[in-house]
XYZ file of N, CA, C and O in Angstrom:
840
model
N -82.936 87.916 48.606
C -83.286 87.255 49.858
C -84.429 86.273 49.608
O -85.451 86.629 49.021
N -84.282 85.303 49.962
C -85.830 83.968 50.025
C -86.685 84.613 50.225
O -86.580 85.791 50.565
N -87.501 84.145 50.102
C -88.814 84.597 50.481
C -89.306 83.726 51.791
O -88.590 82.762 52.066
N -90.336 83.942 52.539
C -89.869 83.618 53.834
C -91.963 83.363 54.373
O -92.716 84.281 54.048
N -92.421 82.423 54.945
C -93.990 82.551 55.576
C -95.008 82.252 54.551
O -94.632 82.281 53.379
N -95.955 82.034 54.752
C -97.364 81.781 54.113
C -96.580 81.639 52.587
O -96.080 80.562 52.262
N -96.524 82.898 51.645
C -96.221 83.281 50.653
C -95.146 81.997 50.232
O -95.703 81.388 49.318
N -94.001 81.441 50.505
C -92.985 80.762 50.319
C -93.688 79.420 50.341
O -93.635 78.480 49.547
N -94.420 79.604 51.562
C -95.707 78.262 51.872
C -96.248 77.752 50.245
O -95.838 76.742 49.674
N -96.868 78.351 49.909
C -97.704 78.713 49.092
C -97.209 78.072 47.611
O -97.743 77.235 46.883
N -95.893 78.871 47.482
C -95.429 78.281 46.198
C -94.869 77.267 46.093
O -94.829 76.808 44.952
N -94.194 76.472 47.209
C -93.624 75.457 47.593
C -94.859 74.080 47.402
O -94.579 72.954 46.992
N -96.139 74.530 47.796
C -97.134 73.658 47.736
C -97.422 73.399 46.260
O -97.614 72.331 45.680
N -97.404 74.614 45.815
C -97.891 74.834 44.109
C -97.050 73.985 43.274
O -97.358 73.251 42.334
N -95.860 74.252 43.843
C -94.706 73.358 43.062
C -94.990 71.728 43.072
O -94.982 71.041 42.051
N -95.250 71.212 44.456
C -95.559 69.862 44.593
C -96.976 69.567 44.000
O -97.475 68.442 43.963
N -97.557 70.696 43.547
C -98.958 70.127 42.994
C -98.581 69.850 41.582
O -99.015 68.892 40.942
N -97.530 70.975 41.013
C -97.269 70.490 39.646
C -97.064 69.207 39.218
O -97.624 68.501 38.379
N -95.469 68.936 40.518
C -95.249 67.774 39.991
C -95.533 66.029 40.053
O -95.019 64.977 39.673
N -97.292 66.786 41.170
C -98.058 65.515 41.296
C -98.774 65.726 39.905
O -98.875 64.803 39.097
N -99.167 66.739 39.720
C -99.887 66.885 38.299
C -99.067 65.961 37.203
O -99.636 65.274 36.355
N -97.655 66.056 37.358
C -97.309 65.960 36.204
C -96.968 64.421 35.967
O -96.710 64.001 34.839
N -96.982 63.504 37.238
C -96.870 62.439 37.662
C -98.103 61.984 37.271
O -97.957 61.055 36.477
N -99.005 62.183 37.439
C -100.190 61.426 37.504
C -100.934 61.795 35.912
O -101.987 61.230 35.618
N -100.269 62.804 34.926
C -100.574 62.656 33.915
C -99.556 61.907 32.505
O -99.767 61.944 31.293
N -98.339 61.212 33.361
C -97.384 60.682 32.770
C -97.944 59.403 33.036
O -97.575 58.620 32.161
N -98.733 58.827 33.937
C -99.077 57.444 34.103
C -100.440 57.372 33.383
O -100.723 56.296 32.854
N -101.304 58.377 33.301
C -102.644 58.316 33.044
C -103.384 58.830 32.112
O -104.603 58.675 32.032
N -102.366 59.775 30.994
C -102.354 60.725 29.833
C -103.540 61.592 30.417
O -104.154 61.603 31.484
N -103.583 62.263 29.326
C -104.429 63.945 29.328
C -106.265 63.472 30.036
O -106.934 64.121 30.841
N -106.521 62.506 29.536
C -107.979 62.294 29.347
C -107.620 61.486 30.738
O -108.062 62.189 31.646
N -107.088 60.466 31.211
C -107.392 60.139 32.326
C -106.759 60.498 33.925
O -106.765 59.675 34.840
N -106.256 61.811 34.031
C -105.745 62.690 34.933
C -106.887 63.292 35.419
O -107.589 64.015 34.711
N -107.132 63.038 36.614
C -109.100 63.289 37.278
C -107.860 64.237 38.143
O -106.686 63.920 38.334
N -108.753 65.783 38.676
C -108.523 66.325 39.678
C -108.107 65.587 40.905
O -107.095 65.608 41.605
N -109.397 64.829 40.935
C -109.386 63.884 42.536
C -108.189 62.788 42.663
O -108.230 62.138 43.708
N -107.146 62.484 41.780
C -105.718 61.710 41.665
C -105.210 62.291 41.369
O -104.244 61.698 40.890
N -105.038 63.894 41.202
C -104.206 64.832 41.465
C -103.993 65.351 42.774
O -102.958 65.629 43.380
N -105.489 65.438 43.148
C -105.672 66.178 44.982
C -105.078 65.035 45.407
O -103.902 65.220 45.720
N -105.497 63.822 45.543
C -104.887 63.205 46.358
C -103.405 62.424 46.563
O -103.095 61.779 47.565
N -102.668 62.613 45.514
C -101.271 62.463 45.450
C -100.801 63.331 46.426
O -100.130 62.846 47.337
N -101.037 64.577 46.406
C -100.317 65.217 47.688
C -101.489 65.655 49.220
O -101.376 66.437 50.164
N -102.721 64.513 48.709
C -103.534 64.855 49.873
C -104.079 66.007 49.915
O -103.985 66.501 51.038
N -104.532 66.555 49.278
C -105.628 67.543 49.262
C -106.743 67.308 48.814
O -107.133 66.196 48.458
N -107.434 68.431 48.781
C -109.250 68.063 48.158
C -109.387 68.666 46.913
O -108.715 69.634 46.558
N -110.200 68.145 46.273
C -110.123 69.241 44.845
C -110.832 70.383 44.921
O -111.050 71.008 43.883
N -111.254 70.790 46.010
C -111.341 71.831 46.597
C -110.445 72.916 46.668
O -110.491 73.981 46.052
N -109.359 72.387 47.764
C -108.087 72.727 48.301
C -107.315 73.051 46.920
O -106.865 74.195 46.869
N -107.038 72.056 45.545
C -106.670 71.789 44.524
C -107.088 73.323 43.843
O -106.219 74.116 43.480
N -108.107 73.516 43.767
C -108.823 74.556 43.125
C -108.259 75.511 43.522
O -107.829 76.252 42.638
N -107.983 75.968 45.121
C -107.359 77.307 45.293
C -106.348 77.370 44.833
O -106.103 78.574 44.757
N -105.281 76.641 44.326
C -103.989 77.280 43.807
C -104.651 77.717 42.261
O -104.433 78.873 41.900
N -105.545 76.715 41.238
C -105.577 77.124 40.123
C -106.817 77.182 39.792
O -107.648 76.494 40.386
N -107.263 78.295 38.449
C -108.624 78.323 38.488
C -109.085 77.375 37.586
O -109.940 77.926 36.894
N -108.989 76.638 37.377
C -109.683 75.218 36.937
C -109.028 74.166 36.059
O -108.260 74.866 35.399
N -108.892 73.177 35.729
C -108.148 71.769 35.639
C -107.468 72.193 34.455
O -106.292 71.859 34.313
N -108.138 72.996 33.440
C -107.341 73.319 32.224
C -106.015 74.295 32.537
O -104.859 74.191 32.127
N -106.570 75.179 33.331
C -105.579 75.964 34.149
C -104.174 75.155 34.381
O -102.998 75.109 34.019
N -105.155 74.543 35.255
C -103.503 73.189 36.347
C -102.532 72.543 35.118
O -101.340 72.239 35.165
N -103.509 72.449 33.984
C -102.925 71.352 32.917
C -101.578 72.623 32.230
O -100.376 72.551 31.976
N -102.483 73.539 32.166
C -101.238 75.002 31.279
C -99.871 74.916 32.407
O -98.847 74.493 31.870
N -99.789 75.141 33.364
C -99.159 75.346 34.270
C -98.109 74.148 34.422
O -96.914 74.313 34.665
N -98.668 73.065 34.263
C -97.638 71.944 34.323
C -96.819 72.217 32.975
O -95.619 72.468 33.077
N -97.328 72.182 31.923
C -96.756 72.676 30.639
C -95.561 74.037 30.834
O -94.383 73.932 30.493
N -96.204 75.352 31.481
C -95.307 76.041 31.499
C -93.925 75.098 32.763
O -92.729 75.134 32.475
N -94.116 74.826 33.243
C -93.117 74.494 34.405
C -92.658 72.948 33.732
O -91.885 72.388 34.509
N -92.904 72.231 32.649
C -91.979 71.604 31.676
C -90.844 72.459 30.967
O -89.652 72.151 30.972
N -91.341 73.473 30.413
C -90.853 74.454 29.529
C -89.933 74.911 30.370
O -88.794 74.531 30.100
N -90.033 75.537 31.215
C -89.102 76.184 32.344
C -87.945 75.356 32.518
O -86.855 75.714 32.965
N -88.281 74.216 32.125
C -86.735 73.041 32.945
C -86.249 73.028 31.943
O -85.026 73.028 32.082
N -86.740 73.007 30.303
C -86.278 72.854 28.990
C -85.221 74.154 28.597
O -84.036 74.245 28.276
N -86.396 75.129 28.821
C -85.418 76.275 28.946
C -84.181 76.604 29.354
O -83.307 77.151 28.681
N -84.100 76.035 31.190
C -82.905 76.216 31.600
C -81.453 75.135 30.904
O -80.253 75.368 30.760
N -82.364 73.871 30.597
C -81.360 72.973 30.066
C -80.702 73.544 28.181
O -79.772 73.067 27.530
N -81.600 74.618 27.848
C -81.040 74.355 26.404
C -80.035 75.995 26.704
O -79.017 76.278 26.073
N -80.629 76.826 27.747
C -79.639 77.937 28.177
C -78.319 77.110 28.206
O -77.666 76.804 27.208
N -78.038 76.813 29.422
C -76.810 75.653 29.606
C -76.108 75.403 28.538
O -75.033 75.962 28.323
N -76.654 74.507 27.725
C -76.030 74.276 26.515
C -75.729 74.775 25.758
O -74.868 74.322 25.003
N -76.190 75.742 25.618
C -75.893 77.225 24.391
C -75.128 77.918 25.262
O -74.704 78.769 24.480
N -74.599 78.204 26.382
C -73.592 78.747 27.186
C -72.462 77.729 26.881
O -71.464 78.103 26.265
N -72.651 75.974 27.459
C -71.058 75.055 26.703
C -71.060 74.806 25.776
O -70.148 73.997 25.601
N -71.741 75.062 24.619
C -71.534 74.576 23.541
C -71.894 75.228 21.865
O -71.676 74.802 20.730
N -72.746 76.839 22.596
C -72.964 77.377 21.526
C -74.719 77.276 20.733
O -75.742 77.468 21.389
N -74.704 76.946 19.262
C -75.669 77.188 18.930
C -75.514 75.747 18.483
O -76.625 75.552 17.990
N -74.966 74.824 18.369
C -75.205 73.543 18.374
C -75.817 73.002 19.367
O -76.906 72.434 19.280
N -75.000 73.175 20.623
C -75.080 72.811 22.021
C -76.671 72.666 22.085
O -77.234 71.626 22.428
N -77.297 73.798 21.726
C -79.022 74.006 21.757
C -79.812 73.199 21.146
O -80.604 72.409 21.660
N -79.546 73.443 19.705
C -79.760 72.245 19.005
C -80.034 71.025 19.317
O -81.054 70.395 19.040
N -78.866 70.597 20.056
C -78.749 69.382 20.779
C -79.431 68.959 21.893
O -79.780 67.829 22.232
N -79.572 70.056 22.424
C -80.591 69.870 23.748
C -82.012 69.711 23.019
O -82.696 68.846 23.566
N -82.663 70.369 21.851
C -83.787 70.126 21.349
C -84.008 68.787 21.041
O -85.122 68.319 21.276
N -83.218 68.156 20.601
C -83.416 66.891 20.202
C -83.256 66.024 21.419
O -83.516 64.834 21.247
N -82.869 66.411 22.644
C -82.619 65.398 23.767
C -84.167 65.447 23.802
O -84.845 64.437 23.613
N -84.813 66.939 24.108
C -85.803 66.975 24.654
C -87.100 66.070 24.039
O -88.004 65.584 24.719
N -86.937 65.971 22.500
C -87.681 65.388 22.013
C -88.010 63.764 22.081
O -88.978 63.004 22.089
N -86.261 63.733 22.133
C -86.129 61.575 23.361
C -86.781 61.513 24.508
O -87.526 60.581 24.813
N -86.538 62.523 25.230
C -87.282 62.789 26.668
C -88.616 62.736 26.152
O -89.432 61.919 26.577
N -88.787 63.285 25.562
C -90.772 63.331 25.610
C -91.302 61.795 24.744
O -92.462 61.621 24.371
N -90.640 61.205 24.628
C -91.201 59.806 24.144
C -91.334 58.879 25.395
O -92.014 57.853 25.379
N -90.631 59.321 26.483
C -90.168 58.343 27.701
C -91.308 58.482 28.692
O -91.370 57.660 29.606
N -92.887 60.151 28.532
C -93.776 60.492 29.057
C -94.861 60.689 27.726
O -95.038 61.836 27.316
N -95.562 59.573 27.084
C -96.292 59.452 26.325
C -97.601 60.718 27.091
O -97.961 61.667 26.395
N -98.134 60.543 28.444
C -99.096 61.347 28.833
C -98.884 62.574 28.901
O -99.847 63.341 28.885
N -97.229 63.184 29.017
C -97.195 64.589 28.554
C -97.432 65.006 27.331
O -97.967 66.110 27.230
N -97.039 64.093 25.836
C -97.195 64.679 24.451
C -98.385 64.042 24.663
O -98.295 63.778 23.464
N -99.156 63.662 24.917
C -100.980 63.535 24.676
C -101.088 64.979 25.404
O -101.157 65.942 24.640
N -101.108 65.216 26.687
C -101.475 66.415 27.330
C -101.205 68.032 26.309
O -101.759 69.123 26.441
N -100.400 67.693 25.562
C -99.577 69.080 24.992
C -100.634 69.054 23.247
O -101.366 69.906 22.744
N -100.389 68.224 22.973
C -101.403 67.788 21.591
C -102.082 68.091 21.626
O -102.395 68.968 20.821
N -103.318 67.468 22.998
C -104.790 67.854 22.488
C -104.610 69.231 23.126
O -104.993 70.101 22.344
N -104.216 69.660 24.131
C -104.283 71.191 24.870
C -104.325 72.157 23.302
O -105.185 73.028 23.166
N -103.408 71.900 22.315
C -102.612 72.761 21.678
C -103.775 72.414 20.421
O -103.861 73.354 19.630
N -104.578 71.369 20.133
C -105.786 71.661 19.618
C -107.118 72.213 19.886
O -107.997 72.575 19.104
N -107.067 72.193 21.246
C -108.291 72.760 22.243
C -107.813 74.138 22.327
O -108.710 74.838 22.797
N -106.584 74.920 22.015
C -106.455 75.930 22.046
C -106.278 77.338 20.956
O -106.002 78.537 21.010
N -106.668 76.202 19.900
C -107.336 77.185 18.735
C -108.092 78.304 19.012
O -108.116 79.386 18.425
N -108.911 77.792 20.292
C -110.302 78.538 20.336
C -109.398 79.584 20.621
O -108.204 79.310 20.740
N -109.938 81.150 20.792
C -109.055 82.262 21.614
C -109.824 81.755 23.197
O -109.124 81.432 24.157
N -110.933 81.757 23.235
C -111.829 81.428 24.489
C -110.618 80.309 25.606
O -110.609 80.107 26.820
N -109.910 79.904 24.708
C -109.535 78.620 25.632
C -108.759 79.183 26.712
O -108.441 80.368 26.606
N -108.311 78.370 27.993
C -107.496 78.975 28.576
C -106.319 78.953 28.541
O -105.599 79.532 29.354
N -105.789 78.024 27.231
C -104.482 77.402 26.955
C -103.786 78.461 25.773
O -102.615 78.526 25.399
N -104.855 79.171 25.392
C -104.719 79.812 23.928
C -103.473 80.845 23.826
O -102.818 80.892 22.785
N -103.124 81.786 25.090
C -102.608 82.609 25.257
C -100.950 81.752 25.370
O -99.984 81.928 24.626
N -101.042 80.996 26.329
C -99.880 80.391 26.870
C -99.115 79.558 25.046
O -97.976 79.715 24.607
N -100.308 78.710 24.394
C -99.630 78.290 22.730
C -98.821 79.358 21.666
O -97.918 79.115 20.865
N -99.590 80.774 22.020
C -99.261 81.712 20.885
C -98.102 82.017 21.343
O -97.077 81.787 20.701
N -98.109 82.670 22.712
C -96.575 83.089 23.307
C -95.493 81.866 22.902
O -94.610 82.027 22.060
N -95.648 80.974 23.431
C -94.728 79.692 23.179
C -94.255 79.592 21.409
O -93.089 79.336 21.107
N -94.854 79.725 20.818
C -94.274 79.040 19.467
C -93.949 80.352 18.893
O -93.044 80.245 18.066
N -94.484 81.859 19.087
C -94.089 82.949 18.831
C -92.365 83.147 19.290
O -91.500 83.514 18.496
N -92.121 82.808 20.758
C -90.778 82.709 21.537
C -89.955 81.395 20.587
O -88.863 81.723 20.125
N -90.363 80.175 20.337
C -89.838 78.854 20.308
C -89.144 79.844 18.596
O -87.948 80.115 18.489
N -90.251 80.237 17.420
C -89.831 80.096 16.432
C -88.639 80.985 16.471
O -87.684 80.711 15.744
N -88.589 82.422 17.549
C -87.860 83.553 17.146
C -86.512 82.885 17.447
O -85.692 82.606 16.572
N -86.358 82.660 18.713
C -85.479 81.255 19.300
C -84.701 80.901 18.009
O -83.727 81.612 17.764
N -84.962 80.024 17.257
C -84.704 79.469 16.285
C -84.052 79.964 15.154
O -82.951 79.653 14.702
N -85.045 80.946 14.672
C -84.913 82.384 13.757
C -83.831 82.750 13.827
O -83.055 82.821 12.875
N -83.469 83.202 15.571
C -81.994 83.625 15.809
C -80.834 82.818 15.438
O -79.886 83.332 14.844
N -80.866 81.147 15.867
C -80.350 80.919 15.763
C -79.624 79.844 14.240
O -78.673 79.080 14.077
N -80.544 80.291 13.559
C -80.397 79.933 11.855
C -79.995 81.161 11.530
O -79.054 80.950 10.765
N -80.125 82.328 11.637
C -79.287 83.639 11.541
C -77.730 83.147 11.500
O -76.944 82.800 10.618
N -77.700 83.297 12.907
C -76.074 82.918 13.337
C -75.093 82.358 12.708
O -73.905 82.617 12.513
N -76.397 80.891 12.207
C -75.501 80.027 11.461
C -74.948 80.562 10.199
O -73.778 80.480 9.824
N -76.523 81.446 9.240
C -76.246 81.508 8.562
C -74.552 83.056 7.936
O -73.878 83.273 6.929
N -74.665 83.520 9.053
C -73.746 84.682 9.193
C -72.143 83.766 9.203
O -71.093 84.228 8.757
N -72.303 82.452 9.801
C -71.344 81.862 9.958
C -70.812 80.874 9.084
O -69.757 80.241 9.100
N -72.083 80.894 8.086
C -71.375 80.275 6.439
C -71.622 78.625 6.758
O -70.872 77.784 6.264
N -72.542 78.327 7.472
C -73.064 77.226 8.271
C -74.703 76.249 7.208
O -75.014 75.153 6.743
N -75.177 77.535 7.353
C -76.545 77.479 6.240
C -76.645 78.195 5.307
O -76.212 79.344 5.401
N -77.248 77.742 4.117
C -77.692 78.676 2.927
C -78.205 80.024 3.167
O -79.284 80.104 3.753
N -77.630 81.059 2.823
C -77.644 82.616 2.890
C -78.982 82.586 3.042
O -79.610 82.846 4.069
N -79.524 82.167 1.684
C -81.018 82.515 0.932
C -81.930 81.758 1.626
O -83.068 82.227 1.629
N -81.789 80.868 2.134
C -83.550 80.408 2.997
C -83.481 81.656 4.066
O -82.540 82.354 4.443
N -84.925 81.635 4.403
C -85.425 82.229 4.781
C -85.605 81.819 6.541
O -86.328 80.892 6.905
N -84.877 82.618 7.427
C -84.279 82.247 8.915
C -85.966 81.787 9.396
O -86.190 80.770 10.052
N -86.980 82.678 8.960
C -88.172 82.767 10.222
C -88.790 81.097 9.381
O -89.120 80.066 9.967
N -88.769 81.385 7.750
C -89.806 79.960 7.261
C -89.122 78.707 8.271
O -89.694 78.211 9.241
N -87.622 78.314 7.718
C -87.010 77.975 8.349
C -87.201 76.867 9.627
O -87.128 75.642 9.721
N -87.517 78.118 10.658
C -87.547 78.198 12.165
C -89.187 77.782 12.378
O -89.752 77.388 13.398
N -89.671 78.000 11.154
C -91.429 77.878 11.648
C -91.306 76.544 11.170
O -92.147 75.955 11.850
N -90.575 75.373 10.129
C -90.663 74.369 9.698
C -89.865 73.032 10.590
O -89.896 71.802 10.554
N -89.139 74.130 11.406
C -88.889 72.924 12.557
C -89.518 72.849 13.648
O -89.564 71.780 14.257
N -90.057 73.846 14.058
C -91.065 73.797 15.214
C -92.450 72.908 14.454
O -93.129 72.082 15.063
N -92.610 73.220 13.320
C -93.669 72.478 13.168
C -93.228 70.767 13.212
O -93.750 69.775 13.722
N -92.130 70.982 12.488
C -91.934 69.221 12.926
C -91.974 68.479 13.635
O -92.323 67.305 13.510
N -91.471 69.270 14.891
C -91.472 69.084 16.371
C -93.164 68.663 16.767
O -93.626 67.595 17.169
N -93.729 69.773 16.515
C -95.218 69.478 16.907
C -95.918 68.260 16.285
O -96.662 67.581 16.993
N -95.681 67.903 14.789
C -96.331 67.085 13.891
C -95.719 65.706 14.607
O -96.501 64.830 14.977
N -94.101 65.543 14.803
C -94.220 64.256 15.197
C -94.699 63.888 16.416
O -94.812 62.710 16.758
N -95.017 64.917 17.162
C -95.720 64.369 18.659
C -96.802 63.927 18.568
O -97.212 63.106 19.389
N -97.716 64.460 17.302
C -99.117 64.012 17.129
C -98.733 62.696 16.497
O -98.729 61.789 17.329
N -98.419 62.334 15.314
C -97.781 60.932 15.078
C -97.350 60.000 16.259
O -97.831 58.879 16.424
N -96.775 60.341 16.747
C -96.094 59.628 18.059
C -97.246 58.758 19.155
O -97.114 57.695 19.761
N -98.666 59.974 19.066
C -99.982 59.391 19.685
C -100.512 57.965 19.491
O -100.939 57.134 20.293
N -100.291 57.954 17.765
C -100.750 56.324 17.168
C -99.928 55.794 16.855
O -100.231 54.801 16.194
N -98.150 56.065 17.101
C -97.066 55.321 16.535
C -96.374 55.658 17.838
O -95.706 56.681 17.989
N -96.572 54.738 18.774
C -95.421 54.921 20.088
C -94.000 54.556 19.492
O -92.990 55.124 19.909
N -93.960 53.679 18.596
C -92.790 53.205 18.435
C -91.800 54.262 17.037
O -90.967 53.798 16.259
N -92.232 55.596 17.119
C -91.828 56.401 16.355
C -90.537 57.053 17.031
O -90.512 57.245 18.246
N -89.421 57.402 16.167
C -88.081 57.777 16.875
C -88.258 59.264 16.707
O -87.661 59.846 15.801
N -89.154 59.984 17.645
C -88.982 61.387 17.247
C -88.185 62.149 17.152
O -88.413 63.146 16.467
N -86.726 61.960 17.910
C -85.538 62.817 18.260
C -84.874 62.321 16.937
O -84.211 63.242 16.461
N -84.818 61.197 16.181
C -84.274 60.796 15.347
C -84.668 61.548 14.115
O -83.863 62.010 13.307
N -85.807 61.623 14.045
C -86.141 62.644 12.593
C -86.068 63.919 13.073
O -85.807 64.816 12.272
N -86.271 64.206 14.374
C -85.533 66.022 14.548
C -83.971 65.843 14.513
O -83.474 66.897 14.116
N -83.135 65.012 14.750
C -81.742 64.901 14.320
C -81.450 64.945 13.418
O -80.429 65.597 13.198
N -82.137 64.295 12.309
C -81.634 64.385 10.805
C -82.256 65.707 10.236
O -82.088 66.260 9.149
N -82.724 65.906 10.893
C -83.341 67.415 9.851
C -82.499 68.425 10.660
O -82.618 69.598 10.305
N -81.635 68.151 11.729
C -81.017 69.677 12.577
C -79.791 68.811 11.510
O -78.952 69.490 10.918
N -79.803 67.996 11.431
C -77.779 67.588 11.044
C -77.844 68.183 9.374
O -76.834 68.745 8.951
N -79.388 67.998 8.206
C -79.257 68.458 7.313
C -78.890 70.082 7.461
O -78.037 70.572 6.721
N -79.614 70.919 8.501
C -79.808 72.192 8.526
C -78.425 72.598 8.469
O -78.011 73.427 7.659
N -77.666 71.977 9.383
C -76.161 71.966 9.921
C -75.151 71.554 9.070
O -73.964 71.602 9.393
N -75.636 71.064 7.774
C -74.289 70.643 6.757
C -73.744 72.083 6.522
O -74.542 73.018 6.457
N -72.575 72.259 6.410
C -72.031 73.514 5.539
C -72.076 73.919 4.513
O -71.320 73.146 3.926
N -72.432 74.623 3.780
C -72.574 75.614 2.355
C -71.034 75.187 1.799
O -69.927 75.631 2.103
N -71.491 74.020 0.750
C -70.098 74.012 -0.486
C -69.674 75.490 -0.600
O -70.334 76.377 -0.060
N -68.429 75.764 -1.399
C -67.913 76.635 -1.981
C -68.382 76.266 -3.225
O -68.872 75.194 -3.580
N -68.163 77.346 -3.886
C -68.610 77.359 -5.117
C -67.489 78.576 -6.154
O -67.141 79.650 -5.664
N -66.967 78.047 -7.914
C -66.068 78.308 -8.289
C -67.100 79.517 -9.130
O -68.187 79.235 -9.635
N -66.691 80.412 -9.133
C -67.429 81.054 -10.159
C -66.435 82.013 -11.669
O -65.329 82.544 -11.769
N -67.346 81.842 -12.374
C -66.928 82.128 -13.930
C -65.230 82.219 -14.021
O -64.492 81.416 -14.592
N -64.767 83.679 -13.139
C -63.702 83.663 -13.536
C -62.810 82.790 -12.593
O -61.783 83.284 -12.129
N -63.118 81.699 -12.341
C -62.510 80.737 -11.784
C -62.027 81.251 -9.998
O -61.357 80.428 -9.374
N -62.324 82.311 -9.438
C -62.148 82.156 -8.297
C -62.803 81.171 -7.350
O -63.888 80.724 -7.723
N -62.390 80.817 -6.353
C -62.698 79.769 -5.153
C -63.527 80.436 -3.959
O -63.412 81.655 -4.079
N -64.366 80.091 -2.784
C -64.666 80.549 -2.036
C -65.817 81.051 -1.938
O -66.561 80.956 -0.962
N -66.070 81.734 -3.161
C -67.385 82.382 -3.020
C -69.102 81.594 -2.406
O -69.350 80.452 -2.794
N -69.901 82.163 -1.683
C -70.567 81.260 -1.836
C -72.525 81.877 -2.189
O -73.410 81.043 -2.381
């Protein structure tokens, strides 16, 4: 059943704060997104602003998780029509998409260096994320490899930790090279991952093995 009064109120507002948040840090990147052109996109005070979140780093995590959330549902989707490619594929859309909002990969960059600290408030939300993103992955270089897709012998988790890192490395590149094709070098490195395992003849001349 909906949810229904104040409470429904509430999140409905939260939602439009995100996606003034997320508006006003796609035009204005990480460093120039002021509370007060956040409050006032949907007319509030940064006051008012404050009661949904406990402070700007807060608001900034939150837009991040509720990016993730839409990514999520779009690479579900695809791994429902299309499998473990299908996903794949959605990773690399996502990575075209994020060239088209330069102020979100600034926002995600420096957050995700400011969140080294444990102190930070971003710190918790980075570890979960790339802990989930790599296993994600892990799984699905498994699959492949069960499916005679990838080399037996690499290693599913190194793997899975070397494309997420890629992912991350070209967004920081991307900061001083707008004109960098990020989905393009995550394409060629998912299409290498994705070549098939030759057969291979061994001694006594059988076929197949691999």
């Amino acid at each position: 059943m909906p949810r229904r009064g104040p409470y429904a109120k509430g999140i409905a507002r939260r939602e439009r704060l995100l996606t003034a948040a997320l508006a006003v840090i796609a035009r204005q990147g990480y460093r120039g997104a002021s509370l007060k052109e956040i409050a006032d996109e949907v007319g509030l005070s940064q006051t008012g602003l404050l009661h949904h979140f406990d402070s700007k780093e807060d608001l900034f995590v939150e837009v991040l998780r509720a990016r993730d959330d839409a990514d999520s549902t779009r690479a579900l989707t695809a791994f429902v029509d299309g499998g473990i490619e299908g996903a794949l594929d959605t990773f690399v859309e996502v990575m075209r998409a994020n060239a088209d909002v330069p102020g979100l990969v600034h926002l995600y960059t420096a957050l995700a260096v400011e969140a080294a600290d444990p102190a930070h408030a971003a710190h918790e939300y980075f570890v979960s994320r790339r802990g989930l993103f790599r296993a994600v992955l892990a799984g699905a270089v498994r699959q492949m490899q069960a499916d005679g897709r990838i080399e037996p012998s690499l290693d599913a988790d190194t793997l899975a930790t070397g494309l997420h890192a890629l992912a991350d490395g070209l967004q920081l590149h991307f900061l001083s090279e707008p004109d960098l094709d990020m989905a393009g070098a995550v394409e060629t490195m998912v299409a290498a991952v994705l070549t098939p395992v030759p057969t291979r003849t061994d001694p006594s001349g059988d076929v197949g093995i691999r």
